[in-house]
Coordinates of C-alpha atoms in Angstrom, one line a residue:
Chain C
M1 CA -88.3 -69.5 17.2
N2 CA -91.8 -68.2 16.2
A3 CA -92.7 -65.3 18.5
G4 CA -95.7 -64.7 16.4
F5 CA -97.0 -61.2 15.5
V6 CA -96.0 -58.3 17.7
A7 CA -97.5 -54.7 17.6
G8 CA -95.6 -51.5 18.2
V9 CA -96.9 -48.0 18.9
D10 CA -95.1 -44.7 18.5
I11 CA -97.0 -42.2 20.5
G12 CA -96.3 -38.5 19.7
G13 CA -97.9 -35.3 20.8
S14 CA -100.0 -35.0 17.7
K15 CA -100.3 -38.5 16.2
A16 CA -99.8 -42.2 17.1
L17 CA -98.5 -44.7 14.8
A18 CA -99.1 -48.4 15.2
V19 CA -97.6 -51.3 13.2
V20 CA -98.1 -55.1 13.4
V21 CA -94.9 -56.9 12.4
D22 CA -94.0 -60.7 11.9
D23 CA -91.0 -62.5 13.1
A24 CA -88.7 -60.8 10.4
N25 CA -90.1 -57.3 11.4
R26 CA -92.0 -57.1 8.1
V27 CA -94.8 -54.5 8.5
L28 CA -98.2 -56.3 8.0
G29 CA -100.3 -53.4 9.2
Q30 CA -99.9 -49.8 9.8
V31 CA -102.2 -47.1 11.1
R32 CA -101.8 -43.5 12.0
L33 CA -104.3 -41.8 14.5
P34 CA -104.5 -38.5 16.1
T35 CA -103.3 -38.6 19.7
R36 CA -105.8 -38.0 22.4
L37 CA -104.1 -36.4 25.4
G38 CA -103.9 -37.3 29.1
A39 CA -103.6 -40.7 30.5
A40 CA -106.9 -42.1 29.5
G41 CA -106.6 -40.5 26.1
V42 CA -103.1 -42.0 25.4
V43 CA -104.2 -45.5 26.4
A44 CA -107.4 -45.3 24.3
T45 CA -105.5 -44.0 21.3
A46 CA -102.8 -46.7 21.6
A47 CA -105.4 -49.4 22.0
E48 CA -107.4 -48.3 18.9
A49 CA -104.4 -47.9 16.7
V50 CA -103.3 -51.4 17.6
R51 CA -106.8 -52.8 16.9
Q52 CA -106.8 -51.1 13.5
A53 CA -103.3 -52.3 12.6
C54 CA -104.3 -55.8 13.6
E55 CA -107.2 -55.6 11.3
M56 CA -105.0 -54.6 8.4
A57 CA -102.6 -57.4 9.2
G58 CA -105.5 -60.0 9.4
A59 CA -104.9 -60.6 13.1
T60 CA -106.6 -59.8 16.4
P61 CA -105.1 -58.1 19.4
A62 CA -105.6 -61.3 21.5
G63 CA -103.5 -63.1 18.9
L64 CA -100.5 -60.8 19.4
S65 CA -97.5 -62.1 21.4
A66 CA -96.8 -58.6 22.8
V67 CA -97.4 -54.9 22.3
G68 CA -94.5 -52.4 22.6
V69 CA -95.0 -48.7 23.2
G70 CA -92.4 -45.9 22.4
I71 CA -93.3 -42.8 24.2
P72 CA -91.7 -39.4 25.1
G73 CA -91.1 -38.5 28.8
L74 CA -89.5 -40.4 31.6
V75 CA -90.1 -44.1 31.5
H76 CA -89.5 -46.1 34.6
P77 CA -87.1 -48.8 33.6
S78 CA -88.8 -51.7 35.6
N79 CA -92.5 -51.2 35.4
G80 CA -93.1 -49.0 32.4
S81 CA -94.7 -46.2 34.1
V82 CA -94.5 -42.8 32.3
S83 CA -94.0 -39.2 33.6
H84 CA -93.0 -35.8 32.4
A85 CA -94.4 -36.2 28.8
V86 CA -95.6 -32.6 28.6
N87 CA -96.7 -32.9 25.0
L88 CA -99.1 -35.8 26.1
D89 CA -100.4 -34.1 29.1
L90 CA -98.6 -36.5 31.5
G91 CA -97.1 -34.8 34.5
A92 CA -94.9 -35.6 37.4
D93 CA -97.2 -38.3 38.7
P94 CA -96.2 -41.6 37.0
V95 CA -98.9 -43.0 34.8
D96 CA -99.0 -46.8 34.6
L97 CA -99.4 -47.0 30.9
G98 CA -98.1 -50.5 30.3
A99 CA -100.6 -52.0 32.8
A100 CA -103.5 -50.0 31.6
L101 CA -102.9 -50.9 27.9
Q102 CA -102.3 -54.6 29.0
R103 CA -105.8 -54.6 30.6
E104 CA -107.3 -53.1 27.5
L105 CA -105.7 -55.4 25.0
G106 CA -105.2 -58.6 27.0
V107 CA -101.6 -59.0 25.9
P108 CA -98.2 -58.3 27.5
V109 CA -97.1 -54.7 27.1
S110 CA -93.6 -53.1 27.3
V111 CA -93.0 -49.4 27.4
E112 CA -89.8 -47.7 26.2
N113 CA -88.7 -44.1 25.9
D114 CA -89.3 -43.1 22.1
V115 CA -85.8 -42.2 21.4
N116 CA -84.7 -45.7 22.4
A117 CA -87.3 -47.1 20.3
V118 CA -86.1 -45.2 17.3
A119 CA -82.6 -46.4 18.0
V120 CA -83.6 -50.0 18.0
G121 CA -85.8 -49.6 15.0
A122 CA -83.0 -47.8 13.0
H123 CA -80.6 -50.6 14.0
R124 CA -82.9 -53.4 12.8
L125 CA -84.0 -51.7 9.7
A126 CA -80.6 -50.6 8.5
G127 CA -79.8 -52.0 5.1
A128 CA -76.5 -53.4 6.1
P129 CA -76.0 -55.1 9.4
R130 CA -74.7 -52.5 12.0
K131 CA -73.0 -53.5 15.2
D132 CA -73.5 -50.2 16.8
L133 CA -75.3 -46.9 16.1
A134 CA -76.4 -43.8 17.8
V135 CA -79.7 -42.0 17.0
L136 CA -79.6 -38.1 17.8
S137 CA -83.2 -37.2 18.1
I138 CA -83.7 -33.5 17.5
G139 CA -87.1 -32.2 18.4
T140 CA -88.1 -29.7 20.9
G141 CA -85.3 -31.1 22.9
L142 CA -82.1 -33.2 22.1
A143 CA -81.3 -36.7 23.3
A144 CA -79.6 -39.8 21.9
G145 CA -80.5 -43.5 21.8
I146 CA -77.6 -45.9 21.7
V147 CA -77.3 -49.4 20.3
V148 CA -74.0 -51.1 21.3
D149 CA -73.0 -54.6 20.1
G150 CA -76.7 -55.0 18.8
S151 CA -78.4 -54.1 22.1
L152 CA -80.0 -51.1 23.3
H153 CA -77.9 -49.4 26.1
R154 CA -80.2 -47.8 28.7
G155 CA -77.6 -47.1 31.3
S156 CA -77.5 -47.8 35.0
R157 CA -80.6 -45.6 35.7
G158 CA -82.2 -45.7 32.3
A159 CA -80.8 -42.2 31.5
A160 CA -78.0 -43.0 29.0
G161 CA -77.9 -40.6 26.0
E162 CA -78.9 -37.3 27.8
V163 CA -76.4 -35.5 25.7
G164 CA -78.7 -32.5 25.2
H165 CA -77.8 -31.4 28.7
I166 CA -74.1 -31.5 28.3
P167 CA -72.8 -27.8 28.5
V168 CA -70.5 -26.8 25.7
D169 CA -70.4 -23.0 26.3
P170 CA -69.8 -21.5 29.7
V171 CA -71.5 -18.1 28.6
G172 CA -74.2 -19.8 26.5
R173 CA -78.0 -19.5 26.9
W174 CA -79.5 -20.8 30.1
C175 CA -81.1 -24.3 29.6
S176 CA -84.4 -25.4 31.2
C177 CA -82.3 -27.9 33.1
G178 CA -80.7 -25.1 35.1
Q179 CA -77.3 -25.2 33.3
R180 CA -75.8 -22.9 30.8
G181 CA -74.9 -23.4 27.2
C182 CA -76.2 -27.1 27.0
L183 CA -76.1 -28.6 23.6
E184 CA -80.0 -28.4 23.6
T185 CA -79.8 -24.7 23.7
I186 CA -78.1 -24.8 20.3
A187 CA -79.1 -28.0 18.6
S188 CA -82.9 -28.3 18.9
G189 CA -86.1 -27.1 17.4
S190 CA -86.6 -24.7 20.2
A191 CA -83.2 -23.2 19.7
L192 CA -83.9 -22.7 16.1
S193 CA -87.2 -21.1 16.9
A194 CA -85.6 -18.8 19.3
A195 CA -83.0 -17.7 16.8
W196 CA -85.5 -17.0 14.0
Q197 CA -89.2 -16.3 13.8
A198 CA -91.2 -16.3 10.6
P199 CA -92.0 -12.7 9.8
L200 CA -95.4 -13.6 8.5
D201 CA -97.6 -16.7 8.9
D202 CA -97.1 -17.4 5.2
G203 CA -95.6 -20.9 5.4
T204 CA -91.9 -19.5 5.3
T205 CA -89.6 -21.7 7.3
V206 CA -86.1 -20.8 8.7
W207 CA -84.9 -23.3 6.0
S208 CA -86.8 -21.7 3.1
A209 CA -85.7 -18.2 4.2
A210 CA -82.1 -19.2 4.5
S211 CA -82.2 -20.7 1.1
A212 CA -83.8 -17.5 -0.2
G213 CA -80.9 -15.4 1.2
D214 CA -82.2 -14.2 4.5
E215 CA -79.0 -13.6 6.6
T216 CA -80.7 -13.9 10.0
A217 CA -82.2 -17.3 8.9
Q218 CA -78.7 -18.2 7.4
A219 CA -77.0 -17.5 10.7
A220 CA -79.7 -19.3 12.7
V221 CA -79.3 -22.4 10.5
R222 CA -75.6 -22.4 10.7
S223 CA -75.5 -22.1 14.5
F224 CA -78.0 -24.9 14.6
G225 CA -75.9 -27.1 12.3
A226 CA -72.8 -26.3 14.3
G227 CA -74.6 -27.5 17.4
V228 CA -75.8 -30.7 15.8
A229 CA -72.2 -31.2 14.5
A230 CA -70.9 -30.8 18.1
A231 CA -73.4 -33.4 19.3
V232 CA -72.3 -35.8 16.6
R233 CA -68.6 -35.4 17.4
L234 CA -69.4 -35.8 21.0
L235 CA -71.3 -39.2 20.4
V236 CA -68.5 -40.4 18.4
L237 CA -65.8 -39.4 20.8
A238 CA -67.5 -40.8 23.7
W239 CA -68.9 -43.9 22.4
D240 CA -67.0 -44.5 19.1
V241 CA -70.2 -45.5 17.3
E242 CA -69.7 -46.1 13.7
H243 CA -72.9 -44.4 12.6
V244 CA -74.9 -41.4 13.9
V245 CA -78.4 -41.2 12.5
L246 CA -80.3 -37.9 12.7
A247 CA -83.9 -38.2 13.7
G248 CA -86.7 -36.2 15.3
G249 CA -89.2 -33.5 14.2
V250 CA -86.6 -31.1 13.0
T251 CA -85.1 -33.5 10.5
E252 CA -88.3 -33.6 8.5
V253 CA -86.8 -30.8 6.4
G254 CA -84.5 -33.6 5.0
Q255 CA -81.4 -33.0 2.9
P256 CA -80.9 -29.3 3.6
M257 CA -80.4 -30.2 7.1
L258 CA -78.0 -33.0 6.5
D259 CA -76.1 -30.6 4.2
V260 CA -75.7 -27.9 6.9
V261 CA -74.5 -30.5 9.6
R262 CA -72.0 -32.1 7.1
A263 CA -70.7 -28.6 6.1
E264 CA -70.2 -27.8 9.8
L265 CA -68.5 -31.1 10.5
V266 CA -66.1 -30.4 7.7
A267 CA -65.6 -26.7 8.6
A268 CA -64.5 -27.9 12.1
E269 CA -61.8 -30.1 10.6
Q270 CA -59.7 -27.1 9.5
G271 CA -56.4 -27.4 11.4
S272 CA -57.3 -30.7 13.0
A273 CA -55.9 -33.8 11.6
F274 CA -57.4 -35.6 14.5
L275 CA -60.9 -34.7 13.3
V276 CA -60.1 -35.3 9.7
A277 CA -59.2 -38.9 10.5
M278 CA -62.5 -39.4 12.1
R279 CA -64.4 -38.9 8.8
L280 CA -67.5 -37.7 10.6
A281 CA -69.3 -36.4 7.6
E282 CA -69.5 -39.9 6.2
R283 CA -70.7 -41.4 9.4
V284 CA -73.8 -39.1 9.8
S285 CA -77.1 -39.8 8.0
L286 CA -80.7 -39.0 8.1
L287 CA -83.4 -41.4 9.4
P288 CA -85.6 -42.1 6.3
S289 CA -88.7 -40.0 6.7
Q290 CA -92.1 -41.7 6.6
S291 CA -90.7 -45.0 7.8
P292 CA -92.2 -46.3 11.0
V293 CA -89.0 -46.8 12.7
A294 CA -90.0 -45.9 16.3
A295 CA -93.2 -48.2 16.0
V296 CA -91.0 -51.0 14.7
G297 CA -88.4 -50.5 17.3
A298 CA -91.0 -50.6 20.1
A299 CA -92.4 -53.8 18.6
V300 CA -88.8 -55.4 18.5
L301 CA -88.2 -54.3 22.1
A302 CA -91.5 -55.9 23.2
R303 CA -90.5 -59.2 21.5
D304 CA -87.1 -59.0 23.2
V305 CA -88.5 -58.4 26.5
L306 CA -91.0 -61.1 26.2
L307 CA -88.4 -63.7 25.1
A308 CA -85.9 -62.6 27.7
E309 CA -88.4 -63.1 30.4
G310 CA -89.2 -66.5 28.8
T311 CA -92.9 -66.2 29.9
A312 CA -94.8 -66.6 26.7
L313 CA -93.2 -69.1 24.5
P314 CA -91.5 -72.0 26.2
G315 CA -89.0 -73.7 23.9
T316 CA -88.2 -70.7 21.8
A317 CA -84.7 -69.5 21.3
V318 CA -84.7 -67.0 24.1
R319 CA -81.0 -66.2 24.3
E320 CA -80.6 -65.6 20.6
L321 CA -83.2 -62.8 20.4
S322 CA -82.9 -61.4 23.8
Q323 CA -81.3 -58.0 24.4
Chain R
M1 CA -62.4 -73.7 34.3
N2 CA -58.7 -73.3 35.2
A3 CA -57.0 -70.9 32.9
G4 CA -53.7 -71.1 34.9
F5 CA -51.7 -68.3 35.9
V6 CA -51.7 -65.1 33.7
A7 CA -49.3 -62.2 33.9
G8 CA -50.1 -58.5 33.4
V9 CA -47.8 -55.6 32.7
D10 CA -48.6 -51.9 33.0
I11 CA -46.0 -50.0 31.1
G12 CA -45.5 -46.4 32.0
G13 CA -43.1 -43.7 30.9
S14 CA -40.9 -44.0 34.0
K15 CA -41.8 -47.5 35.4
A16 CA -43.3 -50.9 34.4
L17 CA -45.3 -52.9 36.9
A18 CA -45.9 -56.7 36.4
V19 CA -48.1 -59.1 38.2
V20 CA -48.8 -62.8 38.1
V21 CA -52.5 -63.6 39.1
D22 CA -54.3 -66.8 39.5
D23 CA -57.9 -67.7 38.3
A24 CA -59.4 -65.5 41.0
N25 CA -57.2 -62.5 40.1
R26 CA -55.3 -62.9 43.3
V27 CA -51.8 -61.3 42.9
L28 CA -49.3 -63.9 43.5
G29 CA -46.1 -61.9 42.4
Q30 CA -45.6 -58.3 41.7
V31 CA -42.5 -56.3 40.4
R32 CA -41.7 -52.9 39.5
L33 CA -38.9 -51.9 37.2
P34 CA -37.7 -48.7 35.5
T35 CA -38.8 -48.5 32.0
R36 CA -36.3 -48.7 29.3
L37 CA -37.4 -46.6 26.3
G38 CA -37.9 -47.3 22.6
A39 CA -39.3 -50.5 21.0
A40 CA -36.4 -52.8 22.1
G41 CA -36.3 -51.2 25.6
V42 CA -40.0 -51.6 26.2
V43 CA -40.0 -55.3 25.1
A44 CA -36.9 -56.0 27.3
T45 CA -38.4 -54.2 30.3
A46 CA -41.7 -56.0 29.9
A47 CA -40.1 -59.5 29.5
E48 CA -37.8 -58.9 32.5
A49 CA -40.6 -57.7 34.7
V50 CA -42.7 -60.8 33.8
R51 CA -39.8 -63.1 34.6
Q52 CA -39.3 -61.6 38.0
A53 CA -43.0 -61.6 38.9
C54 CA -43.1 -65.3 37.8
E55 CA -40.1 -66.1 40.1
M56 CA -42.0 -64.4 43.0
A57 CA -45.1 -66.4 42.2
G58 CA -43.2 -69.7 42.0
A59 CA -43.9 -70.0 38.3
T60 CA -42.0 -69.8 35.0
P61 CA -43.0 -67.7 32.1
A62 CA -43.4 -70.8 29.9
G63 CA -46.1 -72.0 32.4
L64 CA -48.2 -68.9 32.1
S65 CA -51.4 -69.2 30.0
A66 CA -51.0 -65.6 28.6
V67 CA -49.5 -62.3 29.2
G68 CA -51.4 -59.0 28.9
V69 CA -49.9 -55.6 28.4
G70 CA -51.4 -52.3 29.1
I71 CA -49.6 -49.5 27.4
P72 CA -50.2 -45.8 26.6
G73 CA -50.6 -44.8 22.9
L74 CA -52.6 -46.0 20.1
V75 CA -53.1 -49.7 20.1
H76 CA -54.3 -51.4 17.0
P77 CA -57.3 -53.4 18.0
S78 CA -56.6 -56.5 16.0
N79 CA -52.9 -57.1 16.0
G80 CA -51.7 -55.4 19.2
S81 CA -49.2 -53.1 17.5
V82 CA -48.5 -49.7 19.2
S83 CA -47.8 -46.3 17.9
H84 CA -47.9 -42.6 19.3
A85 CA -46.6 -43.5 22.8
V86 CA -44.4 -40.5 23.0
N87 CA -43.5 -41.1 26.6
L88 CA -42.1 -44.4 25.6
D89 CA -40.2 -43.2 22.5
L90 CA -42.6 -44.9 20.2
G91 CA -43.6 -42.8 17.2
A92 CA -46.0 -42.9 14.3
D93 CA -44.6 -46.3 13.0
P94 CA -46.5 -49.1 14.7
V95 CA -44.3 -51.4 16.8
D96 CA -45.4 -54.9 16.9
L97 CA -45.0 -55.2 20.6
G98 CA -47.3 -58.2 21.2
A99 CA -45.5 -60.3 18.7
A100 CA -42.0 -59.3 20.0
L101 CA -43.0 -60.1 23.6
Q102 CA -44.5 -63.3 22.5
R103 CA -41.3 -64.5 20.9
E104 CA -39.4 -63.4 24.0
L105 CA -41.5 -65.2 26.4
G106 CA -43.0 -68.0 24.4
V107 CA -46.6 -67.4 25.5
P108 CA -49.6 -65.6 23.8
V109 CA -49.5 -61.9 24.5
S110 CA -52.4 -59.4 24.2
V111 CA -51.9 -55.7 24.1
E112 CA -54.5 -53.0 25.3
N113 CA -54.5 -49.3 25.8
D114 CA -53.6 -48.5 29.4
V115 CA -56.7 -46.7 30.2
N116 CA -58.9 -49.6 29.1
A117 CA -56.7 -51.9 31.2
V118 CA -57.3 -49.6 34.3
A119 CA -61.1 -49.8 33.6
V120 CA -61.1 -53.6 33.5
G121 CA -58.9 -53.9 36.6
A122 CA -61.0 -51.4 38.5
H123 CA -64.2 -53.2 37.5
R124 CA -62.8 -56.6 38.6
L125 CA -61.2 -55.4 41.8
A126 CA -64.2 -53.3 43.0
G127 CA -65.4 -54.5 46.4
A128 CA -69.1 -54.8 45.3
P129 CA -69.9 -56.2 42.1
R130 CA -70.3 -53.3 39.4
K131 CA -72.2 -53.7 36.3
D132 CA -70.7 -50.7 34.7
L133 CA -68.1 -48.1 35.5
A134 CA -66.0 -45.4 33.8
V135 CA -62.4 -44.7 34.6
L136 CA -61.4 -41.1 33.9
S137 CA -57.7 -41.2 33.5
I138 CA -56.1 -37.8 34.3
G139 CA -52.4 -37.6 33.4
T140 CA -50.7 -35.4 30.8
G141 CA -53.9 -35.9 28.8
L142 CA -57.5 -36.9 29.6
A143 CA -59.3 -40.1 28.5
A144 CA -61.8 -42.5 29.8
G145 CA -62.1 -46.3 29.8
I146 CA -65.7 -47.7 29.8
V147 CA -66.9 -51.0 31.2
V148 CA -70.6 -51.7 30.2
D149 CA -72.6 -54.7 31.4
G150 CA -69.3 -56.1 32.7
S151 CA -67.3 -55.8 29.4
L152 CA -64.8 -53.3 28.1
H153 CA -66.4 -51.1 25.5
R154 CA -63.7 -50.4 22.9
G155 CA -66.0 -48.9 20.3
S156 CA -66.2 -49.5 16.5
R157 CA -62.6 -48.3 15.9
G158 CA -61.1 -48.8 19.2
A159 CA -61.4 -45.2 20.1
A160 CA -64.2 -45.0 22.6
G161 CA -63.7 -42.8 25.7
E162 CA -61.7 -40.0 23.9
V163 CA -63.6 -37.5 26.0
G164 CA -60.5 -35.3 26.5
H165 CA -61.1 -33.9 22.9
I166 CA -64.6 -32.9 23.4
P167 CA -64.7 -29.1 23.3
V168 CA -66.6 -27.4 26.2
D169 CA -65.6 -23.7 25.7
P170 CA -65.8 -22.1 22.2
V171 CA -63.2 -19.4 23.3
G172 CA -61.0 -21.8 25.4
R173 CA -57.3 -22.7 25.0
W174 CA -56.2 -24.3 21.8
C175 CA -55.7 -28.1 22.2
S176 CA -52.9 -30.2 20.7
C177 CA -55.7 -31.9 18.6
G178 CA -56.3 -28.7 16.7
Q179 CA -59.6 -27.9 18.4
R180 CA -60.3 -25.1 21.0
G181 CA -61.5 -25.5 24.5
C182 CA -61.2 -29.3 24.7
L183 CA -61.8 -30.9 28.2
E184 CA -58.1 -31.8 28.1
T185 CA -57.1 -28.2 28.1
I186 CA -58.7 -27.8 31.6
A187 CA -58.8 -31.2 33.2
S188 CA -55.3 -32.6 32.8
G189 CA -51.8 -32.5 34.3
S190 CA -50.6 -30.3 31.6
A191 CA -53.5 -27.8 32.1
L192 CA -52.6 -27.8 35.7
S193 CA -48.9 -27.1 35.0
A194 CA -49.8 -24.4 32.6
A195 CA -51.9 -22.7 35.2
W196 CA -49.4 -22.7 38.0
Q197 CA -45.7 -23.1 38.1
A198 CA -43.8 -23.8 41.3
P199 CA -42.0 -20.6 42.2
L200 CA -38.9 -22.6 43.5
D201 CA -37.8 -26.0 43.1
D202 CA -38.5 -26.7 46.8
G203 CA -41.1 -29.6 46.4
T204 CA -44.0 -27.2 46.5
T205 CA -46.9 -28.5 44.5
V206 CA -50.0 -26.6 43.3
W207 CA -51.9 -28.7 45.8
S208 CA -49.6 -27.7 48.8
A209 CA -49.5 -24.0 47.7
A210 CA -53.4 -23.9 47.2
S211 CA -53.8 -25.4 50.7
A212 CA -51.2 -22.8 52.1
G213 CA -53.5 -20.0 50.7
D214 CA -51.7 -19.1 47.4
E215 CA -54.5 -17.6 45.4
T216 CA -53.1 -18.4 42.0
A217 CA -52.7 -22.0 43.0
Q218 CA -56.2 -22.0 44.4
A219 CA -57.6 -20.7 41.1
A220 CA -55.7 -23.2 39.2
V221 CA -56.9 -26.1 41.5
R222 CA -60.6 -24.8 41.2
S223 CA -60.4 -24.5 37.5
F224 CA -58.9 -28.0 37.1
G225 CA -61.5 -29.4 39.5
A226 CA -64.4 -27.8 37.5
G227 CA -62.9 -29.3 34.4
V228 CA -62.8 -32.8 35.9
A229 CA -66.3 -32.3 37.2
A230 CA -67.5 -31.4 33.7
A231 CA -65.9 -34.6 32.5
V232 CA -67.6 -36.6 35.2
R233 CA -71.0 -35.1 34.3
L234 CA -70.3 -35.8 30.7
L235 CA -69.6 -39.4 31.2
V236 CA -72.7 -39.9 33.3
L237 CA -75.0 -38.0 30.9
A238 CA -73.7 -39.9 27.9
W239 CA -73.3 -43.3 29.3
D240 CA -75.3 -43.3 32.6
V241 CA -72.5 -45.3 34.2
E242 CA -73.2 -45.7 37.9
H243 CA -69.6 -45.1 39.0
V244 CA -66.9 -42.8 37.7
V245 CA -63.4 -43.7 39.1
L246 CA -60.6 -41.0 38.8
A247 CA -57.3 -42.4 38.0
G248 CA -54.0 -41.4 36.4
G249 CA -50.9 -39.5 37.5
V250 CA -52.6 -36.4 38.8
T251 CA -54.8 -38.4 41.2
E252 CA -51.6 -39.5 43.2
V253 CA -52.3 -36.4 45.4
G254 CA -55.4 -38.2 46.7
Q255 CA -58.1 -36.9 48.8
P256 CA -57.5 -33.1 48.2
M257 CA -58.2 -33.7 44.6
L258 CA -61.3 -35.7 45.1
D259 CA -62.5 -33.0 47.6
V260 CA -62.2 -30.3 44.9
V261 CA -63.9 -32.2 42.3
R262 CA -66.7 -33.1 44.5
A263 CA -67.0 -29.4 45.6
E264 CA -67.2 -28.3 42.0
L265 CA -69.8 -31.0 41.2
V266 CA -71.9 -29.7 44.1
A267 CA -71.4 -26.0 43.1
A268 CA -72.7 -26.8 39.7
E269 CA -75.9 -28.2 41.2
Q270 CA -77.0 -24.7 42.2
G271 CA -80.2 -23.9 40.4
S272 CA -80.4 -27.3 38.7
A273 CA -82.8 -29.8 40.2
F274 CA -81.7 -32.0 37.2
L275 CA -78.1 -32.2 38.4
V276 CA -79.1 -32.6 42.0
A277 CA -81.2 -35.6 41.1
M278 CA -78.0 -37.2 39.6
R279 CA -76.1 -37.3 42.9
L280 CA -72.8 -37.2 41.1
A281 CA -70.6 -36.4 44.0
E282 CA -71.6 -39.8 45.5
R283 CA -70.9 -41.6 42.2
V284 CA -67.2 -40.3 41.8
S285 CA -64.4 -42.0 43.6
L286 CA -60.6 -42.3 43.4
L287 CA -58.7 -45.3 42.2
P288 CA -56.8 -46.7 45.3
S289 CA -53.2 -45.7 44.8
Q290 CA -50.5 -48.2 44.9
S291 CA -52.9 -51.0 43.8
P292 CA -51.7 -52.7 40.5
V293 CA -55.0 -52.1 38.8
A294 CA -53.8 -51.6 35.3
A295 CA -51.6 -54.7 35.5
V296 CA -54.4 -56.8 36.8
G297 CA -56.7 -55.4 34.2
A298 CA -54.2 -56.3 31.5
A299 CA -53.9 -59.9 32.9
V300 CA -57.7 -60.2 32.9
L301 CA -58.0 -59.1 29.3
A302 CA -55.2 -61.5 28.2
R303 CA -57.1 -64.3 29.8
D304 CA -60.4 -63.2 28.2
V305 CA -58.8 -62.9 24.8
L306 CA -57.2 -66.4 25.2
L307 CA -60.5 -68.0 26.3
A308 CA -62.6 -66.2 23.7
E309 CA -60.3 -67.4 20.9
G310 CA -60.6 -70.8 22.5
T311 CA -57.0 -71.6 21.4
A312 CA -55.3 -72.6 24.6
L313 CA -57.4 -74.7 26.9
P314 CA -59.9 -77.1 25.2
G315 CA -62.8 -77.8 27.5
T316 CA -62.7 -74.8 29.6
A317 CA -65.8 -72.5 30.1
V318 CA -64.9 -70.1 27.3
R319 CA -68.4 -68.4 27.2
E320 CA -68.5 -67.8 30.9
L321 CA -65.3 -65.8 31.1
S322 CA -65.0 -64.3 27.7
Q323 CA -65.8 -60.6 27.3

């Protein structure tokens, strides 16, 4: 049952984080590097981060069983090519990231959407065993990753969890997707930026301004919180997941954001015994910041893909670990 | 691998339909009886329908491996008790329907929410093998049943698919659940009745009136169709199911309803390449009317429960058939 060491890389627009984990998903090495953009830059960054993480772990890239990558954008479910990752300077033409990195490192590489990687990482790293869980990733956009019965649910076309583009207001703001009033126009970093701009470049954020009593900032935070609360309700009503974990850049502010979302969940319960019975405020939590959840998730997915394909390690317990 | 004959009963507010199926889910006997209301009435109706279906199939109730029941209302996931089935005169106090029917017939009985039974039946009866599928049940209310990777997805608390109570309009009609603008206030039989009443008791329906040019009826049908289209989009965006099957009392009108829903799906694509790429109009279909889908689904679920528990038939291929 020993799959050996596996590396995972979480590639974001500004930084890439690589980990090397053992069979029990213990992190043995962890490295953060600035991301170089474009196809060649992304591959070089990922390869270098894996090499450095291996060094910390006392391993070599060639000694790894597999490498998993979590990356924003559209990931083709079968071949791991990536397109539409604008923050990484990857456009409409699919880039065969998995194959390029595999050539660079000499080990099998699997590629997964970053939100899915976070969902798998959050599921494996949860203190208590969790059967199911949704991660709501709130960054520039809004999307969810879903783990059902312990396995990532990708959907029939790899597009499950696109909850950001569900309209919830017929006269709401136009969304980049061409619809009106999508959840993403209310519950995202870009929605928050549109509703409140820092008056001076003095480090004030919408959160600090709201806390200091700025009414425009408070209204922006409440509207955002109500949008996130709506997305949480939607995930629970559609999937009946037990836990919804908030993740993504906007959650870095931490507890103040969770407080606002919980307050909006409770406010919506007024007059609805149906919502009260769902106890949503108890079911929502924040992804612990600073934990390499996406990188670990990418590593776990790489191990699972490897074992499911049964290519690498004859005689191992393929079924037990496979997704 | 022979699980023997299994019966399934679909209990509705006006009629109950029972089938007896063999291992290949072929229907060997099928009976429809008027439903008697209340706990005792429901049990007596189900028992009598199973007895008659057995007679048609050349079997006896005692010779069945199991009986499955599909029923509206809140079904407790572990013990099969039922509450809040108002059309059946079952109130807030849970009725132990499974145990009562088991005593009556002398065979193991499993009980499932009727929408879930339809989803499983539609999945098994589909011409082509389908990995996943959502059934959107449009009756007095609105709810979905979801089959993922071939298995019914019940959710952590047995409440998955409650999409009728997802709000999509902040200033919409109040819903019975205490929220505003829920999908159920737009895309349900009750929404359609609220928007259009037959002027005379002459057999005119909103559909025939719309087709005859009545503008109020046409507006009601379009609003309803847009609501169903919104629910279809939501199911595909959240789950990425390949197929959405429309079912429930309102779909008995047939093709005119499918046409309206498809027209609204296509109309919403204007200006959204994102929606165009999803090809939703091709992914939605109608449950064939007159087919005993819910009863067959209930029978399939009963067989699965039986085999998963491994209680009845030592030596059978439990894993292969279990959910």
